[in-house]
mmCIF file of C-alpha atoms in Angstrom:
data_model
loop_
_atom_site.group_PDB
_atom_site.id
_atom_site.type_symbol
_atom_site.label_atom_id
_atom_site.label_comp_id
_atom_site.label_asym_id
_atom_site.label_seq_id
_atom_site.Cartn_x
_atom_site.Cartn_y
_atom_site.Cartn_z
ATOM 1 C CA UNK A 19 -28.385 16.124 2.183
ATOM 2 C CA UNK A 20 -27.731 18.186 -0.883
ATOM 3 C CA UNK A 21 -27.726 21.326 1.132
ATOM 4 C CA UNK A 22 -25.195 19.459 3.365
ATOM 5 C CA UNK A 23 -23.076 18.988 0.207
ATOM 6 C CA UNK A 24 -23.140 22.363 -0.783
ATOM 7 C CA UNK A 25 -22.114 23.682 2.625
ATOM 8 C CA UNK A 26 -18.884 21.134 2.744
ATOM 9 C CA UNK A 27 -17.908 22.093 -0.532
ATOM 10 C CA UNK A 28 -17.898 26.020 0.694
ATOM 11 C CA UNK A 29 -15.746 25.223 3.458
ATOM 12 C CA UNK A 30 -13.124 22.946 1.628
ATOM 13 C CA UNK A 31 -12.587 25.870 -0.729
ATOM 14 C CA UNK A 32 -11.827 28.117 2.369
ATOM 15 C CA UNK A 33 -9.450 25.660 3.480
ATOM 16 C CA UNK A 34 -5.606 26.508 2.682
ATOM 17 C CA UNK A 35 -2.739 24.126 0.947
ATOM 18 C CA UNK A 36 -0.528 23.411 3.778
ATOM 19 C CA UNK A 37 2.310 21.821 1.572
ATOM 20 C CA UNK A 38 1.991 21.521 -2.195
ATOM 21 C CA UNK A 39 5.113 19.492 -2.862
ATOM 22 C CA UNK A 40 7.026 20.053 -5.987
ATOM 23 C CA UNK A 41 8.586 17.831 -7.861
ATOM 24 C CA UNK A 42 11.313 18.771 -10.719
ATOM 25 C CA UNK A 43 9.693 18.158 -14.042
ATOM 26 C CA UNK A 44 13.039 16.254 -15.251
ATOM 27 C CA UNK A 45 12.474 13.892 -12.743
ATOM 28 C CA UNK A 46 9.097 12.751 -14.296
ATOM 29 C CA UNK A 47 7.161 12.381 -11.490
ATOM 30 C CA UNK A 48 4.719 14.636 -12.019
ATOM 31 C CA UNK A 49 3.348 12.138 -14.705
ATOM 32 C CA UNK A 50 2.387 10.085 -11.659
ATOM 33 C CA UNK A 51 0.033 12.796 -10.838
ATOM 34 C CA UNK A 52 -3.516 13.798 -12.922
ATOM 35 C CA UNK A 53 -2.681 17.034 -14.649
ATOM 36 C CA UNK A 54 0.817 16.679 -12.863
ATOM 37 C CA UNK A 55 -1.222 17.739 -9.414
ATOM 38 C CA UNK A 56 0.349 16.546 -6.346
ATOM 39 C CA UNK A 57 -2.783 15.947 -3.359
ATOM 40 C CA UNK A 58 -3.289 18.463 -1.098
ATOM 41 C CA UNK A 59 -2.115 18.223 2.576
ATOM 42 C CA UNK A 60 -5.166 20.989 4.341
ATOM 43 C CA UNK A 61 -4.399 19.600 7.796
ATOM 44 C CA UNK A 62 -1.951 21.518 9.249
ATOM 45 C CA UNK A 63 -0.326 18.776 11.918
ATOM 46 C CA UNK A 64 0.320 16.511 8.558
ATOM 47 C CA UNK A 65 2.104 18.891 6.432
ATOM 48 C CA UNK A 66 5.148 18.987 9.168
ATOM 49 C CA UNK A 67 8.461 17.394 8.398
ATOM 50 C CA UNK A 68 7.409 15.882 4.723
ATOM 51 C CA UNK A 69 9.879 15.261 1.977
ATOM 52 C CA UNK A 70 8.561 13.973 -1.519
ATOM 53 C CA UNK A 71 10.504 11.413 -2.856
ATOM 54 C CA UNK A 72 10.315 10.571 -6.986
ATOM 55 C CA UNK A 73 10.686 7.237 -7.801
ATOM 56 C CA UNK A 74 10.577 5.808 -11.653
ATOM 57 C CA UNK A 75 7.117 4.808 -11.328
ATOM 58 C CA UNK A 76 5.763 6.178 -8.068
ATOM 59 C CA UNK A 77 5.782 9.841 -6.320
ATOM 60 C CA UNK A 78 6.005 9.863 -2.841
ATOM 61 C CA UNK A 79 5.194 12.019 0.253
ATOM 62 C CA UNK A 80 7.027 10.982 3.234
ATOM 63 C CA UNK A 81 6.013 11.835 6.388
ATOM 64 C CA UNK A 82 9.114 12.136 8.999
ATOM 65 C CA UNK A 83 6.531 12.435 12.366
ATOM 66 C CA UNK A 84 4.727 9.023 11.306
ATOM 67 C CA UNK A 85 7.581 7.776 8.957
ATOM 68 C CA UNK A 86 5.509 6.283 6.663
ATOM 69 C CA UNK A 87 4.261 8.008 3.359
ATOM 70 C CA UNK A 88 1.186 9.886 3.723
ATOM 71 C CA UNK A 89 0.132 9.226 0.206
ATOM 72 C CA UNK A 90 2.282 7.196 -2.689
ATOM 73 C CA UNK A 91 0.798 7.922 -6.644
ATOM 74 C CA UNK A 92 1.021 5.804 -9.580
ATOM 75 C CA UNK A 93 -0.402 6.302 -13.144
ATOM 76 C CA UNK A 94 -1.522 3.118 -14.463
ATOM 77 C CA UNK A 95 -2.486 2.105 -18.225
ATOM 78 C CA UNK A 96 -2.873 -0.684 -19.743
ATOM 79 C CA UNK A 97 0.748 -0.940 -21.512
ATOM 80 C CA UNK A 98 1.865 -0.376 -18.009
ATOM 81 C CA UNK A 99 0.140 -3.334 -16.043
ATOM 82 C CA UNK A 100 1.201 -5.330 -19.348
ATOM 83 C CA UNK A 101 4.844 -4.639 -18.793
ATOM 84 C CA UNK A 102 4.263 -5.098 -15.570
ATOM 85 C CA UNK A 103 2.736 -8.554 -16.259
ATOM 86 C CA UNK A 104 5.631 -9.451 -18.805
ATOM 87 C CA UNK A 105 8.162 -9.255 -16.427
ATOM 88 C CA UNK A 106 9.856 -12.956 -15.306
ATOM 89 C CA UNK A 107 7.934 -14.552 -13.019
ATOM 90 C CA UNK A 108 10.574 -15.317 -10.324
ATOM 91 C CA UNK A 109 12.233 -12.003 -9.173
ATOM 92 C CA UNK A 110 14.116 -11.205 -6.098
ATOM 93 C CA UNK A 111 14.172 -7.773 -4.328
ATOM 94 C CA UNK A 112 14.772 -6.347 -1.078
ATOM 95 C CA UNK A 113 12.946 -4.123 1.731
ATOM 96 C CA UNK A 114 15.009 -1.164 2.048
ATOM 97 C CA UNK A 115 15.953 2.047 4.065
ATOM 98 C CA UNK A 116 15.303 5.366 2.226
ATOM 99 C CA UNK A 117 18.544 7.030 1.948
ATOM 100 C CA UNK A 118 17.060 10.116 0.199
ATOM 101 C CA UNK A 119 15.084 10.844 4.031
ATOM 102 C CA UNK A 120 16.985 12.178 6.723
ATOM 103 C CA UNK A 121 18.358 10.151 9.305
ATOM 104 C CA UNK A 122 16.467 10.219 12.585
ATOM 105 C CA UNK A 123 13.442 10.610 10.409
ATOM 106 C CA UNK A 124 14.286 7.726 8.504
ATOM 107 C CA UNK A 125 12.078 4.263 8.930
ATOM 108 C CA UNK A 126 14.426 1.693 9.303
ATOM 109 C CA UNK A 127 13.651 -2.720 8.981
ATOM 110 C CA UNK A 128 14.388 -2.768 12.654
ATOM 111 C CA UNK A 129 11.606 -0.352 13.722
ATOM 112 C CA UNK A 130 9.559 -3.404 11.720
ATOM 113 C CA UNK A 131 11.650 -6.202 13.600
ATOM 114 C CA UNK A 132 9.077 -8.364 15.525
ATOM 115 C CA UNK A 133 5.742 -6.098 15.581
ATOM 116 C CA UNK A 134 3.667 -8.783 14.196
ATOM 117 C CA UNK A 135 2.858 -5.984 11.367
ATOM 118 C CA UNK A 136 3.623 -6.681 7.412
ATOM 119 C CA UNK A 137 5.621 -3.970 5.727
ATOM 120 C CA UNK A 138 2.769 -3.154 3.243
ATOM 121 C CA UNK A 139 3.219 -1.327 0.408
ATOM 122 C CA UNK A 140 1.341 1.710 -0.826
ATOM 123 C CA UNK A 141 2.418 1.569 -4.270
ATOM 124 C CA UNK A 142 2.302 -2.114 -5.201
ATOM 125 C CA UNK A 143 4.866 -3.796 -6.409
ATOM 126 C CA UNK A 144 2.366 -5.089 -9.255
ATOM 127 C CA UNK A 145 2.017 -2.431 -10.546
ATOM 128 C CA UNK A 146 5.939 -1.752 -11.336
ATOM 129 C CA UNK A 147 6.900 -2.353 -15.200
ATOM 130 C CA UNK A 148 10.417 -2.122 -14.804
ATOM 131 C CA UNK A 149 13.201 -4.684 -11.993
ATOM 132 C CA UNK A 150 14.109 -0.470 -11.114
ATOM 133 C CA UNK A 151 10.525 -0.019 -10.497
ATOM 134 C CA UNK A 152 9.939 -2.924 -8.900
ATOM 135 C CA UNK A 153 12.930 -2.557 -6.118
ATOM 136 C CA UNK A 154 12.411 0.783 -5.776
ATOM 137 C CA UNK A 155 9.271 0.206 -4.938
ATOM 138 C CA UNK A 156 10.400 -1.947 -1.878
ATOM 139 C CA UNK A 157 11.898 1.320 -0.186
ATOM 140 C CA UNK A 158 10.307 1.656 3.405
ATOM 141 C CA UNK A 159 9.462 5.414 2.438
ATOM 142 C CA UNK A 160 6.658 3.323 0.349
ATOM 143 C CA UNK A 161 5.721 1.523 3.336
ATOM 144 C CA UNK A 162 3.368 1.079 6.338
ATOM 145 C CA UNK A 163 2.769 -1.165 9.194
ATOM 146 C CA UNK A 164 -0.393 -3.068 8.236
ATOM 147 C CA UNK A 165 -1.883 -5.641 9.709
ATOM 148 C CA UNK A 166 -0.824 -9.301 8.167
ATOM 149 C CA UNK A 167 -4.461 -10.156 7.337
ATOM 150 C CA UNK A 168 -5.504 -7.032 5.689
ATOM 151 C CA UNK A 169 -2.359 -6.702 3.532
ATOM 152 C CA UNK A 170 -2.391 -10.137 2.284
ATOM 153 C CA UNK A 171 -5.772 -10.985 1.498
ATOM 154 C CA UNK A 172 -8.513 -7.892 1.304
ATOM 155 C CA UNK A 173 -5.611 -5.273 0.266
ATOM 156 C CA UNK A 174 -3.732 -7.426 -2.596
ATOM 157 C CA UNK A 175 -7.655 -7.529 -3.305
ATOM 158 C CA UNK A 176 -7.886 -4.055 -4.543
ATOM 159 C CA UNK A 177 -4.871 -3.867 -5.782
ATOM 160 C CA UNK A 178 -5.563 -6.713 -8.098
ATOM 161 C CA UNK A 179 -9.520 -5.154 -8.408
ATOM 162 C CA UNK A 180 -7.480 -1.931 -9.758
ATOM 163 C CA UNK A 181 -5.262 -3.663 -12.006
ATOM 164 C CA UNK A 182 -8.166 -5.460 -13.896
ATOM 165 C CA UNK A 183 -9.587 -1.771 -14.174
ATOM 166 C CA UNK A 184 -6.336 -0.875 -16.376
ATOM 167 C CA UNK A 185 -5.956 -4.061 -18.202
ATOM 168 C CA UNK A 186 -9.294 -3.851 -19.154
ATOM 169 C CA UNK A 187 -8.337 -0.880 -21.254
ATOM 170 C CA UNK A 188 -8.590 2.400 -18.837
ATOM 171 C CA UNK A 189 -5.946 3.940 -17.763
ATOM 172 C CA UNK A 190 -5.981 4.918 -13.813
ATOM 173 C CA UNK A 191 -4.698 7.253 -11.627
ATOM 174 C CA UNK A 192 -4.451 5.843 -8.148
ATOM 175 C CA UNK A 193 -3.390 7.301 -4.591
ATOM 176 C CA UNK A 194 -2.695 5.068 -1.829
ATOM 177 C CA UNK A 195 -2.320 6.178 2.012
ATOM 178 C CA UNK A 196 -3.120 5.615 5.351
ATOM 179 C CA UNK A 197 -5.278 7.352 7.659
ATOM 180 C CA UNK A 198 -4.090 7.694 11.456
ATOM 181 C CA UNK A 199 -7.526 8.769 13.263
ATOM 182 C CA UNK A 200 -8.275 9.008 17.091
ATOM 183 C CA UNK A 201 -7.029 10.486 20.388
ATOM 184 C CA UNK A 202 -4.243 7.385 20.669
ATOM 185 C CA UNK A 203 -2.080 5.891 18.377
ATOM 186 C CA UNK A 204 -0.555 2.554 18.423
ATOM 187 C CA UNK A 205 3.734 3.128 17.626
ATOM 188 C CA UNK A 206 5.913 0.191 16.171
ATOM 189 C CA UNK A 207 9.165 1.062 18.805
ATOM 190 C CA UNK A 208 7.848 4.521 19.851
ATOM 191 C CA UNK A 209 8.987 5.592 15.747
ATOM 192 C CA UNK A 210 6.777 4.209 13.373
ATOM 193 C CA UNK A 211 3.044 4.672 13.728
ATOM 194 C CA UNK A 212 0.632 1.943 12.657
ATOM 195 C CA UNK A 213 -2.174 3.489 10.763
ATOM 196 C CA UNK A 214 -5.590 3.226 12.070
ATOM 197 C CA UNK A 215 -7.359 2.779 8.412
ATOM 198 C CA UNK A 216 -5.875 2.662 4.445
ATOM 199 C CA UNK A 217 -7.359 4.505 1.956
ATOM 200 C CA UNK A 218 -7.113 4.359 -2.376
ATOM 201 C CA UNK A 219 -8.580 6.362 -4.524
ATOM 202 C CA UNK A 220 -9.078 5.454 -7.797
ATOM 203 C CA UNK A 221 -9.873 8.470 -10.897
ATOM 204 C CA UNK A 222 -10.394 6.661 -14.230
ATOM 205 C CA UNK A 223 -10.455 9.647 -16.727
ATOM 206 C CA UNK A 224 -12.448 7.379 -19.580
ATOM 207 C CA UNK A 225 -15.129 7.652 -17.294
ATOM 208 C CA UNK A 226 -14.946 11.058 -15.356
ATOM 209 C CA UNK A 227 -15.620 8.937 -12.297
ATOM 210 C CA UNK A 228 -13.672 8.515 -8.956
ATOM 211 C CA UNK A 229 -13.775 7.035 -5.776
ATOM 212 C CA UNK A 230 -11.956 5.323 -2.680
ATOM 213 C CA UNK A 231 -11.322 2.338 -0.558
ATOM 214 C CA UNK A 232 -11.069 3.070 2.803
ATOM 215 C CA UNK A 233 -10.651 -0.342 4.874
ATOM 216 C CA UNK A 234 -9.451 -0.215 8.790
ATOM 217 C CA UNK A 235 -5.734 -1.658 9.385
ATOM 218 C CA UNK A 236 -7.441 -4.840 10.860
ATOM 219 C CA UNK A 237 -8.241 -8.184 10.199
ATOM 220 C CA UNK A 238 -11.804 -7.821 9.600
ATOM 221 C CA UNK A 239 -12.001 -7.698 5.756
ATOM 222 C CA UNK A 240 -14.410 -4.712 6.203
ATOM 223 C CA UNK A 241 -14.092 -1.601 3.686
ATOM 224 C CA UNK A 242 -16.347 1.289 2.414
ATOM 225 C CA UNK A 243 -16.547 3.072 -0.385
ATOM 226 C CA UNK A 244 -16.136 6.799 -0.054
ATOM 227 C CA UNK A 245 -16.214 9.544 -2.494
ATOM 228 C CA UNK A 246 -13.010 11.891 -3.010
ATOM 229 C CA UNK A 247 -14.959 14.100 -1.002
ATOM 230 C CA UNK A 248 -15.287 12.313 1.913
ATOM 231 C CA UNK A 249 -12.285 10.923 1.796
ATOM 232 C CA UNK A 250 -10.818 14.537 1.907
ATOM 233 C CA UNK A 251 -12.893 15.012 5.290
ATOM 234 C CA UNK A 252 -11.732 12.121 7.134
ATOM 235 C CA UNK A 253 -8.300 11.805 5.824
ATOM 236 C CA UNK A 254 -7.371 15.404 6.100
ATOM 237 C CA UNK A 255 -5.526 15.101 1.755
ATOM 238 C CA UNK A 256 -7.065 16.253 -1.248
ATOM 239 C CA UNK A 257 -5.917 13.410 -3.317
ATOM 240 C CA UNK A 258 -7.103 14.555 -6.993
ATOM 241 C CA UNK A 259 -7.089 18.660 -6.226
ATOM 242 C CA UNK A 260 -7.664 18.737 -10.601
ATOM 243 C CA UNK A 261 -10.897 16.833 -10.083
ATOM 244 C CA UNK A 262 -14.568 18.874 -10.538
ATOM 245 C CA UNK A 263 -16.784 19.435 -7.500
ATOM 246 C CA UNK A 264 -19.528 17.014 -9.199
ATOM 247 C CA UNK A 265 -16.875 14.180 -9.422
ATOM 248 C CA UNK A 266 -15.649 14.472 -6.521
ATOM 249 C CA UNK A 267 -18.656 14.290 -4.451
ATOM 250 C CA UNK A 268 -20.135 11.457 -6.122
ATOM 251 C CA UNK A 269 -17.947 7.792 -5.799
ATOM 252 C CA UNK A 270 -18.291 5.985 -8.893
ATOM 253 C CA UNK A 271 -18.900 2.017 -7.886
ATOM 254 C CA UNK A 272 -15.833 0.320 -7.445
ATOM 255 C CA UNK A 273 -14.710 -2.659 -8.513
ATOM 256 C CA UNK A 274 -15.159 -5.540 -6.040
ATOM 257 C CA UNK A 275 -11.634 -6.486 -4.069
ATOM 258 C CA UNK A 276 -10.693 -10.253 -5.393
ATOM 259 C CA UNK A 277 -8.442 -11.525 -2.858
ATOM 260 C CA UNK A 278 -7.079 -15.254 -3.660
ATOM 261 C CA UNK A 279 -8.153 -16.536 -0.518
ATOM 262 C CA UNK A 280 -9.740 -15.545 2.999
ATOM 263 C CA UNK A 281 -7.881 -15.476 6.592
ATOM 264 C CA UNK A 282 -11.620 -14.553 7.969
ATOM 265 C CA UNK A 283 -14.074 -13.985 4.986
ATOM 266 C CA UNK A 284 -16.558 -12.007 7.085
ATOM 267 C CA UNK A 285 -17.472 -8.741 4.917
ATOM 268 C CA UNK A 286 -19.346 -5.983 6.320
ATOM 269 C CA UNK A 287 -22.823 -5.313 4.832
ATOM 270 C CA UNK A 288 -21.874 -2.341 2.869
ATOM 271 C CA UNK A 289 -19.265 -4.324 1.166
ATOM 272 C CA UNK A 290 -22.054 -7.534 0.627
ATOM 273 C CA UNK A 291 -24.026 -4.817 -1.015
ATOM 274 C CA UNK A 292 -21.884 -3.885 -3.094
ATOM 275 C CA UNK A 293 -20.611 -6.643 -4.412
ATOM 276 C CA UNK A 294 -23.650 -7.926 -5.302
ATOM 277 C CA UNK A 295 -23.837 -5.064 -7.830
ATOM 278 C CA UNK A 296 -21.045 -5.858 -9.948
ATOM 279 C CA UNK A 297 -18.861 -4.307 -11.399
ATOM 280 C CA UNK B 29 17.500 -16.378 -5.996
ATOM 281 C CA UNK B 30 18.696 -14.264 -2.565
ATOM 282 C CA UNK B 31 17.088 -15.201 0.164
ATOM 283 C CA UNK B 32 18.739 -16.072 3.469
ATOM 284 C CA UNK B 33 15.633 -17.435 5.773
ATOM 285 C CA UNK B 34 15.323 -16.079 9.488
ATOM 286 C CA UNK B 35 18.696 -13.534 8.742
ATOM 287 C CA UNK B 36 17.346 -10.675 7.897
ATOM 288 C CA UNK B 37 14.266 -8.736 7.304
ATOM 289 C CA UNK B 38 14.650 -7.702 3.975
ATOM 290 C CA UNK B 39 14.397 -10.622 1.162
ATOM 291 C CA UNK B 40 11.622 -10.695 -0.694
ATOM 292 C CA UNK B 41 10.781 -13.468 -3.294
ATOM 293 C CA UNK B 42 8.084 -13.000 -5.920
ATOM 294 C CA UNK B 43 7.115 -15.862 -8.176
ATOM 295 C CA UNK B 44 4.205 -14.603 -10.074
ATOM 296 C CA UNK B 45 1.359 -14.270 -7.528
ATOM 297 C CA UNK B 46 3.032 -15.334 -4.691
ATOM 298 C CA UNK B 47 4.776 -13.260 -2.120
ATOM 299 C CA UNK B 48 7.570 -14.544 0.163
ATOM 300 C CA UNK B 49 8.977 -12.569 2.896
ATOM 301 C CA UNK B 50 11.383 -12.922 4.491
ATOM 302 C CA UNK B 51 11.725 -11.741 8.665
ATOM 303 C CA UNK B 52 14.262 -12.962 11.386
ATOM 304 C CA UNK B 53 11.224 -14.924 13.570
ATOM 305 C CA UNK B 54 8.640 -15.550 10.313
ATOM 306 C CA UNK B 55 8.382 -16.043 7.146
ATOM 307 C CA UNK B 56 5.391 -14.785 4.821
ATOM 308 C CA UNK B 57 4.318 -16.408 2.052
ATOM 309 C CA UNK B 58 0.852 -15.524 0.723
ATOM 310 C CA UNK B 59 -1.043 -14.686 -2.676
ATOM 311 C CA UNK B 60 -1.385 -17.611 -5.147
ATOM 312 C CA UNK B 61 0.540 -20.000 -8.100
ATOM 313 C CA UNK B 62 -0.606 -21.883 -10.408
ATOM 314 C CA UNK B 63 1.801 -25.062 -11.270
ATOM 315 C CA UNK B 64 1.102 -25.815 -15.034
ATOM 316 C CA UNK B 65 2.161 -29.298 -16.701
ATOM 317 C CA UNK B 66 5.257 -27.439 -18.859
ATOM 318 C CA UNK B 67 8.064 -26.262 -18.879
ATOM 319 C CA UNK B 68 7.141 -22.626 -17.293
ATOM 320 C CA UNK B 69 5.312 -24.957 -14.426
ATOM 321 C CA UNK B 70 8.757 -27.017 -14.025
ATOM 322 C CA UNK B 71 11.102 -23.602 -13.306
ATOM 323 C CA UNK B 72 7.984 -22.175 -10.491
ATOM 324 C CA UNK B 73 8.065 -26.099 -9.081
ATOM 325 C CA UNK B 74 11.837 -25.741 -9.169
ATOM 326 C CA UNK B 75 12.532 -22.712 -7.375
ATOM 327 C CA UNK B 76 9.935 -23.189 -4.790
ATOM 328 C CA UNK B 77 11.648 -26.430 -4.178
ATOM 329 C CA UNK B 78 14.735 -24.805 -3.843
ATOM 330 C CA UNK B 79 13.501 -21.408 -1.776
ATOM 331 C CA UNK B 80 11.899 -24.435 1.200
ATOM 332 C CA UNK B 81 15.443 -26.168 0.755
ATOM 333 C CA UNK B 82 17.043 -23.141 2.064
ATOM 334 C CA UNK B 83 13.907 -23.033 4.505
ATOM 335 C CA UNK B 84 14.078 -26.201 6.084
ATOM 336 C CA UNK B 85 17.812 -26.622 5.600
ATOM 337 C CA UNK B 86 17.697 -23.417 8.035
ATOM 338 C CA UNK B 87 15.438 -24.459 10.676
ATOM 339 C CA UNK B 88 17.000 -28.095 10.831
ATOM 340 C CA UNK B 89 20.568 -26.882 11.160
ATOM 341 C CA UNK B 90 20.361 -23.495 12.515
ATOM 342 C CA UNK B 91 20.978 -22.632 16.371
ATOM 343 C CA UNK B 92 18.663 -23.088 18.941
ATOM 344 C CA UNK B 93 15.441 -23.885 17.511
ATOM 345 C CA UNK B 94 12.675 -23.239 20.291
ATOM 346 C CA UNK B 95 9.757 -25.049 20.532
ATOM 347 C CA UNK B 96 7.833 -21.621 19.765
ATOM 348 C CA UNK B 97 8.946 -18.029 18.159
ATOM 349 C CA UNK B 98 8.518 -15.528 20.985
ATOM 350 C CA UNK B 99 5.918 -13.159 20.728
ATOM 351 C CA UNK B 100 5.410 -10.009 18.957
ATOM 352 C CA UNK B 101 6.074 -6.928 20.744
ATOM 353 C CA UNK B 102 3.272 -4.916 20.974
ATOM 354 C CA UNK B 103 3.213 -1.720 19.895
ATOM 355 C CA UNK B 104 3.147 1.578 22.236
ATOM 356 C CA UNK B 105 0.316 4.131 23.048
ATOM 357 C CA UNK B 106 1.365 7.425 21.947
ATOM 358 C CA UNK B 107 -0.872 10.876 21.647
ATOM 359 C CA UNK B 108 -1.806 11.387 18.085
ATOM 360 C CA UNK B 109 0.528 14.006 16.780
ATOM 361 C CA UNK B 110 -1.878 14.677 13.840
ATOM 362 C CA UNK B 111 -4.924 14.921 16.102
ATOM 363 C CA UNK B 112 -7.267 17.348 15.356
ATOM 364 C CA UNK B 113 -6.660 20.461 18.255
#
């Protein structure tokens, strides 16, 4: 196994950065980012037709082939989440077109109309201190189609999971995504593609530790923990390209997902195991 | 509060922990609220009352109510254009 390790971590430094986006430094982005790093795209077929997209409190990579982001980043402390926390409770905001992506590669509400598929955010709304944040963050470039069951019970899970992290004093970087994996795909109007799994990875700098989520767009409740290593293999993105080889092969033990309730509360036995760890 | 139920796919209503969203054949409302016994608790009971107002007001008097939404349309097969070569 160790041998194994070794021989992955040869080849990922032979692979090459197929996009490294760069974002202005006025633009403040980059403070989304650990050590202003933006992940690594080191599959070639997702690097084409991406546009990074700064928002207040997010940075973006849109993808124009899947139009969806391919990863959305957020730096989270504690005065952050507070803020976050502090703002009133009843807001209203609205799902909205990117204007700042070109046209025909633009994801538009219609493409959403009727699929029986949430508009789930990468970057949660949560976590979004400021009413600019927080519509911003309702931009479709932030978006994916996820299934109804996932987003709304296991996935507001981890989101809260990696809140509770950062209120608990930590700060947190975090990169969200989705993983499209397999011969087929399924395609919201022929335009949008529906993920196959979701990933987010977690790096809390206090501790030196990392790891991800990485749950299947379904309604199964399943996940998995996976190391930043791993997650690089099957996702084809170096999420935290600043981390060490030692943290990035090892996943820290993440906090269980607290959902408020359960459409089906089966968990798979990884996740069982887990959770019977703690946190 | 701006939301117009079942006319377009964009409102979106927070009210602490819960999520409602609005779509022309659905709408989602999921997470949780806690209604406390003061005066925060009366402006959440409040609004809520007034967001399934607009709700029911809606599906009462809008046109053509069917007995059932139609279905979702699936989605299409397409080749994965990030598929490993």
């Amino acid at each position: 196994m160790a041998q194994f390790s070794r021989l992955q971590a040869f080849v990922c430094v032979a692979f090459v950065f197929f996009t490294a986006p760069v974002f202005a430094a006025q633009d403040g982005c980059s403070s989304q980012l650990y050590r202003g790093t933006a992940p690594a795209i080191q599959t070639e077929a997702l690097a084409g037709q991406t546009h990074p997209i700064c928002f207040s409190e997010i940075a973006v990579l849109y993808s124009g082939i899947s139009r969806t982001p391919l990863w959305s980043a957020e730096h989270l402390t504690p005065a952050r989440i507070e803020r976050a926390r502090s703002l009133p409770r009843l807001r209203s905001n609205a799902f909205h077109e990117e204007s700042r992506v070109p046209g025909e590669e633009r994801s538009e509400l219609s493409d959403y109309r009727r699929s029986g598929f949430d508009r789930g955010h990468m970057a949660p709304n949560g976590d979004m201190s400021t009413p600019v944040a927080q519509e911003e963050s309702f931009s479709l470039a932030n978006m994916i189609p996820q299934d109804p069951c996932n987003n709304e019970v296991l996935w507001e899970g981890i989101e809260s999971a990696v809140r509770d992290v950062a209120l608990s004093g930590d700060e947190v970087f975090v990169v969200t995504g989705p993983a499209f994996l397999g011969a087929d795909l399924q395609s919201l109007k022929g335009r949008v593609l529906v993920p196959t799994h979701i990933y987010k990875a977690i790096y809390v700098p206090s501790r030196n530790a990392a790891a991800a989520y990485f749950a299947p767009n379904d309604d199964s409740q399943n996940w998995e923990t996976l190391s930043i290593a791993d997650l690089e293999t099957r996702v084809g993105i170096d999420v935290f390209p600043q981390l060490d080889g030692k943290v990035r092969r090892h996943a820290m033990i993440l906090p269980a997902p607290t959902p408020h309730f359960g459409c089906r509360l089966q968990t798979s036995e990884a996740s069982q195991q887990r959770s019977s760890q703690g946190r | 509060m701006n939301f117009a139920p079942f006319k377009n796919e964009s409102d979106a209503v927070t009210l602490g922990d819960l999520k409602i969203e609005n779509r022309e054949d659905q709408i989602a409302i999921y997470g949780r609220l806690t209604l406390t016994r003061d005066r925060a608790g009366l402006e959440a009971a409040k609004a809520l009352k007034e967001l399934f107002g607009k709700i029911v007001n809606e599906l009462e008097n809008g046109p053509d109510l069917p007995i059932k939404v139609a279905a979702a349309e699936p989605p299409k097969k397409v080749k994965n254009p990030f598929g490993q070569a």
